[in-house]
């Protein structure tokens, strides 16, 4: 079965016109920024150290004041140390209900007809004082400092198998950018990608 090409189902000008009438402005111009850009397709650069660079935009982003309402969908070129083809563009996208070209994981899935109304949205802000990610989160991304392993803020088994860098990539990009270092161990916890719960993660204050 063919997968529908990614992008909007209607012209960009109609999309921007609708949301512009609600007070939103386009975002996503300039260099790649995970707060403003969602990776849709990856072209693998020969040099694994090549940074992520935008090669095309599939849909525009939107911002309302300081609130990031929607990220721009982009094609990128990158070295495998930064974003792997098949991972950064095909691994599950978290905090997203549906994409035509990749799996998604969201708390609003699978809980009945009113689940999307009853599930809080992720809130990211770009402010003059700096970026604020997932502002309603309340679980430290590296787990609790409490000695009790069952402390509610501690990491679950899937979370612990991701490296600190992998967890931070997932929070910033809403997906994993590379095959996890512990891929074999995670495979033993299948379906680990759906059981993973990053939705309340927050960065340490000095990393925002």
mmCIF file of C-alpha atoms in Angstrom:
data_model
loop_
_atom_site.group_PDB
_atom_site.id
_atom_site.type_symbol
_atom_site.label_atom_id
_atom_site.label_comp_id
_atom_site.label_asym_id
_atom_site.label_seq_id
_atom_site.Cartn_x
_atom_site.Cartn_y
_atom_site.Cartn_z
ATOM 1 C CA UNK A 1 0.000 0.000 0.000
ATOM 2 C CA UNK A 2 1.372 3.401 -0.963
ATOM 3 C CA UNK A 3 1.919 5.961 1.768
ATOM 4 C CA UNK A 4 0.452 9.380 1.005
ATOM 5 C CA UNK A 5 3.148 12.011 0.478
ATOM 6 C CA UNK A 6 3.668 14.200 3.531
ATOM 7 C CA UNK A 7 2.350 17.723 3.481
ATOM 8 C CA UNK A 8 -0.876 19.633 3.860
ATOM 9 C CA UNK A 9 -4.057 18.459 2.161
ATOM 10 C CA UNK A 10 -4.740 22.011 0.936
ATOM 11 C CA UNK A 11 -2.649 24.978 -0.258
ATOM 12 C CA UNK A 12 -0.340 26.759 2.171
ATOM 13 C CA UNK A 13 -2.011 30.113 1.539
ATOM 14 C CA UNK A 14 -5.381 28.751 2.693
ATOM 15 C CA UNK A 15 -3.789 27.279 5.829
ATOM 16 C CA UNK A 16 -1.955 30.516 6.641
ATOM 17 C CA UNK A 17 -5.015 32.608 5.804
ATOM 18 C CA UNK A 18 -7.211 30.644 8.200
ATOM 19 C CA UNK A 19 -4.827 30.744 11.130
ATOM 20 C CA UNK A 20 -3.636 34.253 10.331
ATOM 21 C CA UNK A 21 -7.233 35.396 10.865
ATOM 22 C CA UNK A 22 -6.941 33.913 14.370
ATOM 23 C CA UNK A 23 -3.882 36.017 15.145
ATOM 24 C CA UNK A 24 -1.135 33.514 14.331
ATOM 25 C CA UNK A 25 1.979 34.286 12.316
ATOM 26 C CA UNK A 26 4.149 32.025 10.140
ATOM 27 C CA UNK A 27 7.298 30.602 11.724
ATOM 28 C CA UNK A 28 10.128 28.349 10.674
ATOM 29 C CA UNK A 29 12.158 30.583 8.384
ATOM 30 C CA UNK A 30 15.917 30.334 8.844
ATOM 31 C CA UNK A 31 18.204 27.571 10.043
ATOM 32 C CA UNK A 32 16.958 24.280 11.449
ATOM 33 C CA UNK A 33 15.577 24.599 14.966
ATOM 34 C CA UNK A 34 13.794 21.667 16.669
ATOM 35 C CA UNK A 35 11.440 24.041 18.464
ATOM 36 C CA UNK A 36 10.174 25.339 15.111
ATOM 37 C CA UNK A 37 10.836 22.454 12.704
ATOM 38 C CA UNK A 38 9.591 18.861 12.469
ATOM 39 C CA UNK A 39 11.815 16.506 10.488
ATOM 40 C CA UNK A 40 9.779 14.780 7.786
ATOM 41 C CA UNK A 41 12.450 13.410 5.447
ATOM 42 C CA UNK A 42 16.193 12.906 5.922
ATOM 43 C CA UNK A 43 18.809 12.846 3.171
ATOM 44 C CA UNK A 44 21.904 11.221 4.623
ATOM 45 C CA UNK A 45 25.077 13.258 4.180
ATOM 46 C CA UNK A 46 28.344 11.434 3.442
ATOM 47 C CA UNK A 47 30.083 13.056 6.417
ATOM 48 C CA UNK A 48 28.481 11.705 9.610
ATOM 49 C CA UNK A 49 29.389 14.953 11.388
ATOM 50 C CA UNK A 50 27.426 17.193 8.998
ATOM 51 C CA UNK A 51 24.872 19.252 10.934
ATOM 52 C CA UNK A 52 21.163 19.214 10.195
ATOM 53 C CA UNK A 53 20.357 21.572 7.306
ATOM 54 C CA UNK A 54 16.939 22.305 5.798
ATOM 55 C CA UNK A 55 16.604 21.428 2.112
ATOM 56 C CA UNK A 56 12.863 22.033 1.705
ATOM 57 C CA UNK A 57 9.685 22.973 3.548
ATOM 58 C CA UNK A 58 6.569 20.808 3.251
ATOM 59 C CA UNK A 59 4.240 22.900 5.388
ATOM 60 C CA UNK A 60 4.635 26.189 7.272
ATOM 61 C CA UNK A 61 4.875 26.592 11.024
ATOM 62 C CA UNK A 62 2.682 28.829 13.168
ATOM 63 C CA UNK A 63 3.301 30.810 16.331
ATOM 64 C CA UNK A 64 0.842 32.692 18.559
ATOM 65 C CA UNK A 65 2.666 35.290 20.592
ATOM 66 C CA UNK A 66 5.376 33.248 22.329
ATOM 67 C CA UNK A 67 3.495 29.939 21.952
ATOM 68 C CA UNK A 68 4.604 27.525 19.236
ATOM 69 C CA UNK A 69 1.265 26.406 17.789
ATOM 70 C CA UNK A 70 2.635 24.175 15.030
ATOM 71 C CA UNK A 71 6.099 23.340 13.739
ATOM 72 C CA UNK A 72 7.034 23.617 10.070
ATOM 73 C CA UNK A 73 7.511 20.261 8.355
ATOM 74 C CA UNK A 74 10.900 20.086 6.658
ATOM 75 C CA UNK A 75 13.178 17.934 4.561
ATOM 76 C CA UNK A 76 16.727 17.939 5.885
ATOM 77 C CA UNK A 77 20.222 16.790 5.006
ATOM 78 C CA UNK A 78 22.338 15.596 7.911
ATOM 79 C CA UNK A 79 25.185 13.373 8.951
ATOM 80 C CA UNK A 80 24.305 10.170 10.752
ATOM 81 C CA UNK A 81 25.791 11.484 14.015
ATOM 82 C CA UNK A 82 22.998 14.075 14.078
ATOM 83 C CA UNK A 83 19.988 12.508 12.299
ATOM 84 C CA UNK A 84 19.690 9.067 10.714
ATOM 85 C CA UNK A 85 17.513 8.347 7.697
ATOM 86 C CA UNK A 86 14.924 5.816 8.847
ATOM 87 C CA UNK A 87 15.047 6.997 12.464
ATOM 88 C CA UNK A 88 14.661 10.787 12.535
ATOM 89 C CA UNK A 89 12.025 10.622 9.790
ATOM 90 C CA UNK A 90 10.316 7.282 10.508
ATOM 91 C CA UNK A 91 10.547 6.551 14.244
ATOM 92 C CA UNK A 92 7.372 7.322 16.233
ATOM 93 C CA UNK A 93 6.565 10.998 16.631
ATOM 94 C CA UNK A 94 5.445 11.740 20.198
ATOM 95 C CA UNK A 95 2.930 14.402 21.257
ATOM 96 C CA UNK A 96 1.249 13.975 17.842
ATOM 97 C CA UNK A 97 -2.068 12.293 17.135
ATOM 98 C CA UNK A 98 -1.579 11.412 13.461
ATOM 99 C CA UNK A 99 0.871 11.639 10.560
ATOM 100 C CA UNK A 100 0.369 10.094 7.147
ATOM 101 C CA UNK A 101 3.993 9.024 6.765
ATOM 102 C CA UNK A 102 5.035 7.710 10.203
ATOM 103 C CA UNK A 103 3.687 6.213 13.446
ATOM 104 C CA UNK A 104 2.716 8.524 16.281
ATOM 105 C CA UNK A 105 2.318 8.153 20.046
ATOM 106 C CA UNK A 106 0.041 10.498 21.969
ATOM 107 C CA UNK A 107 -1.898 10.286 25.215
ATOM 108 C CA UNK A 108 -5.118 11.070 23.338
ATOM 109 C CA UNK A 109 -4.947 7.813 21.359
ATOM 110 C CA UNK A 110 -7.066 4.824 22.270
ATOM 111 C CA UNK A 111 -9.178 6.325 25.058
ATOM 112 C CA UNK A 112 -12.535 6.826 23.371
ATOM 113 C CA UNK A 113 -14.294 9.542 21.382
ATOM 114 C CA UNK A 114 -13.637 12.374 23.829
ATOM 115 C CA UNK A 115 -9.960 11.619 24.442
ATOM 116 C CA UNK A 116 -8.614 14.452 22.276
ATOM 117 C CA UNK A 117 -10.773 16.960 24.131
ATOM 118 C CA UNK A 118 -9.672 15.631 27.504
ATOM 119 C CA UNK A 119 -5.925 15.415 26.816
ATOM 120 C CA UNK A 120 -3.780 18.461 27.485
ATOM 121 C CA UNK A 121 -1.667 19.746 24.594
ATOM 122 C CA UNK A 122 2.085 20.051 24.837
ATOM 123 C CA UNK A 123 3.033 23.709 25.330
ATOM 124 C CA UNK A 124 6.349 25.090 24.071
ATOM 125 C CA UNK A 125 7.263 28.770 24.201
ATOM 126 C CA UNK A 126 9.945 30.931 22.629
ATOM 127 C CA UNK A 127 10.353 33.939 24.889
ATOM 128 C CA UNK A 128 12.873 36.794 25.072
ATOM 129 C CA UNK A 129 14.282 35.063 28.153
ATOM 130 C CA UNK A 130 14.756 31.749 26.334
ATOM 131 C CA UNK A 131 12.875 28.637 25.219
ATOM 132 C CA UNK A 132 10.538 26.764 27.526
ATOM 133 C CA UNK A 133 9.755 23.176 26.554
ATOM 134 C CA UNK A 134 6.795 21.116 27.690
ATOM 135 C CA UNK A 135 5.937 23.678 30.367
ATOM 136 C CA UNK A 136 3.310 21.510 32.050
ATOM 137 C CA UNK A 137 5.802 18.689 32.572
ATOM 138 C CA UNK A 138 6.795 17.776 36.105
ATOM 139 C CA UNK A 139 9.119 14.757 35.798
ATOM 140 C CA UNK A 140 12.908 15.326 35.658
ATOM 141 C CA UNK A 141 14.236 13.993 32.356
ATOM 142 C CA UNK A 142 17.028 12.137 34.187
ATOM 143 C CA UNK A 143 14.781 10.740 36.878
ATOM 144 C CA UNK A 144 14.269 11.437 40.528
ATOM 145 C CA UNK A 145 17.106 12.068 42.957
ATOM 146 C CA UNK A 146 15.125 10.181 45.606
ATOM 147 C CA UNK A 147 16.700 6.821 46.592
ATOM 148 C CA UNK A 148 13.351 5.036 46.283
ATOM 149 C CA UNK A 149 13.304 3.418 42.789
ATOM 150 C CA UNK A 150 9.484 3.480 42.886
ATOM 151 C CA UNK A 151 9.347 7.239 43.374
ATOM 152 C CA UNK A 152 6.718 8.587 40.906
ATOM 153 C CA UNK A 153 9.259 10.930 39.303
ATOM 154 C CA UNK A 154 11.770 8.145 38.617
ATOM 155 C CA UNK A 155 12.354 6.756 35.128
ATOM 156 C CA UNK A 156 10.632 3.648 33.829
ATOM 157 C CA UNK A 157 12.577 0.723 32.299
ATOM 158 C CA UNK A 158 12.280 2.022 28.717
ATOM 159 C CA UNK A 159 13.339 5.518 29.767
ATOM 160 C CA UNK A 160 16.375 4.236 31.659
ATOM 161 C CA UNK A 161 17.626 2.396 28.568
ATOM 162 C CA UNK A 162 17.787 5.644 26.588
ATOM 163 C CA UNK A 163 20.950 7.676 27.056
ATOM 164 C CA UNK A 164 20.677 11.238 28.430
ATOM 165 C CA UNK A 165 21.361 12.556 24.919
ATOM 166 C CA UNK A 166 18.659 10.337 23.425
ATOM 167 C CA UNK A 167 16.128 11.499 26.000
ATOM 168 C CA UNK A 168 16.977 15.143 25.316
ATOM 169 C CA UNK A 169 16.726 14.621 21.564
ATOM 170 C CA UNK A 170 13.310 13.048 22.042
ATOM 171 C CA UNK A 171 12.060 15.924 24.174
ATOM 172 C CA UNK A 172 13.388 18.597 21.804
ATOM 173 C CA UNK A 173 12.527 16.903 18.492
ATOM 174 C CA UNK A 174 9.561 14.810 19.708
ATOM 175 C CA UNK A 175 11.227 11.736 18.206
ATOM 176 C CA UNK A 176 14.481 9.822 18.349
ATOM 177 C CA UNK A 177 17.059 11.007 15.834
ATOM 178 C CA UNK A 178 19.175 7.848 15.743
ATOM 179 C CA UNK A 179 18.808 4.151 16.499
ATOM 180 C CA UNK A 180 19.106 3.883 20.310
ATOM 181 C CA UNK A 181 22.381 2.560 21.666
ATOM 182 C CA UNK A 182 20.409 -0.027 23.671
ATOM 183 C CA UNK A 183 18.233 -1.073 20.710
ATOM 184 C CA UNK A 184 18.669 -4.806 21.386
ATOM 185 C CA UNK A 185 17.685 -4.478 25.050
ATOM 186 C CA UNK A 186 14.745 -2.239 24.170
ATOM 187 C CA UNK A 187 13.542 -4.812 21.628
ATOM 188 C CA UNK A 188 13.074 -7.196 24.548
ATOM 189 C CA UNK A 189 10.593 -4.717 26.059
ATOM 190 C CA UNK A 190 8.405 -4.499 22.944
ATOM 191 C CA UNK A 191 6.243 -2.589 22.321
ATOM 192 C CA UNK A 192 8.678 -0.233 24.075
ATOM 193 C CA UNK A 193 8.098 2.743 21.765
ATOM 194 C CA UNK A 194 4.410 2.807 22.665
ATOM 195 C CA UNK A 195 5.069 2.125 26.348
ATOM 196 C CA UNK A 196 7.638 4.924 26.588
ATOM 197 C CA UNK A 197 6.175 7.870 28.507
ATOM 198 C CA UNK A 198 8.110 11.101 27.856
ATOM 199 C CA UNK A 199 5.022 13.302 28.085
ATOM 200 C CA UNK A 200 5.843 14.886 31.463
ATOM 201 C CA UNK A 201 9.609 15.220 30.989
ATOM 202 C CA UNK A 202 11.248 18.549 31.783
ATOM 203 C CA UNK A 203 14.835 19.649 31.323
ATOM 204 C CA UNK A 204 16.946 20.923 34.211
ATOM 205 C CA UNK A 205 16.553 24.692 34.529
ATOM 206 C CA UNK A 206 20.118 25.320 33.362
ATOM 207 C CA UNK A 207 19.504 23.468 30.057
ATOM 208 C CA UNK A 208 16.440 25.378 28.868
#
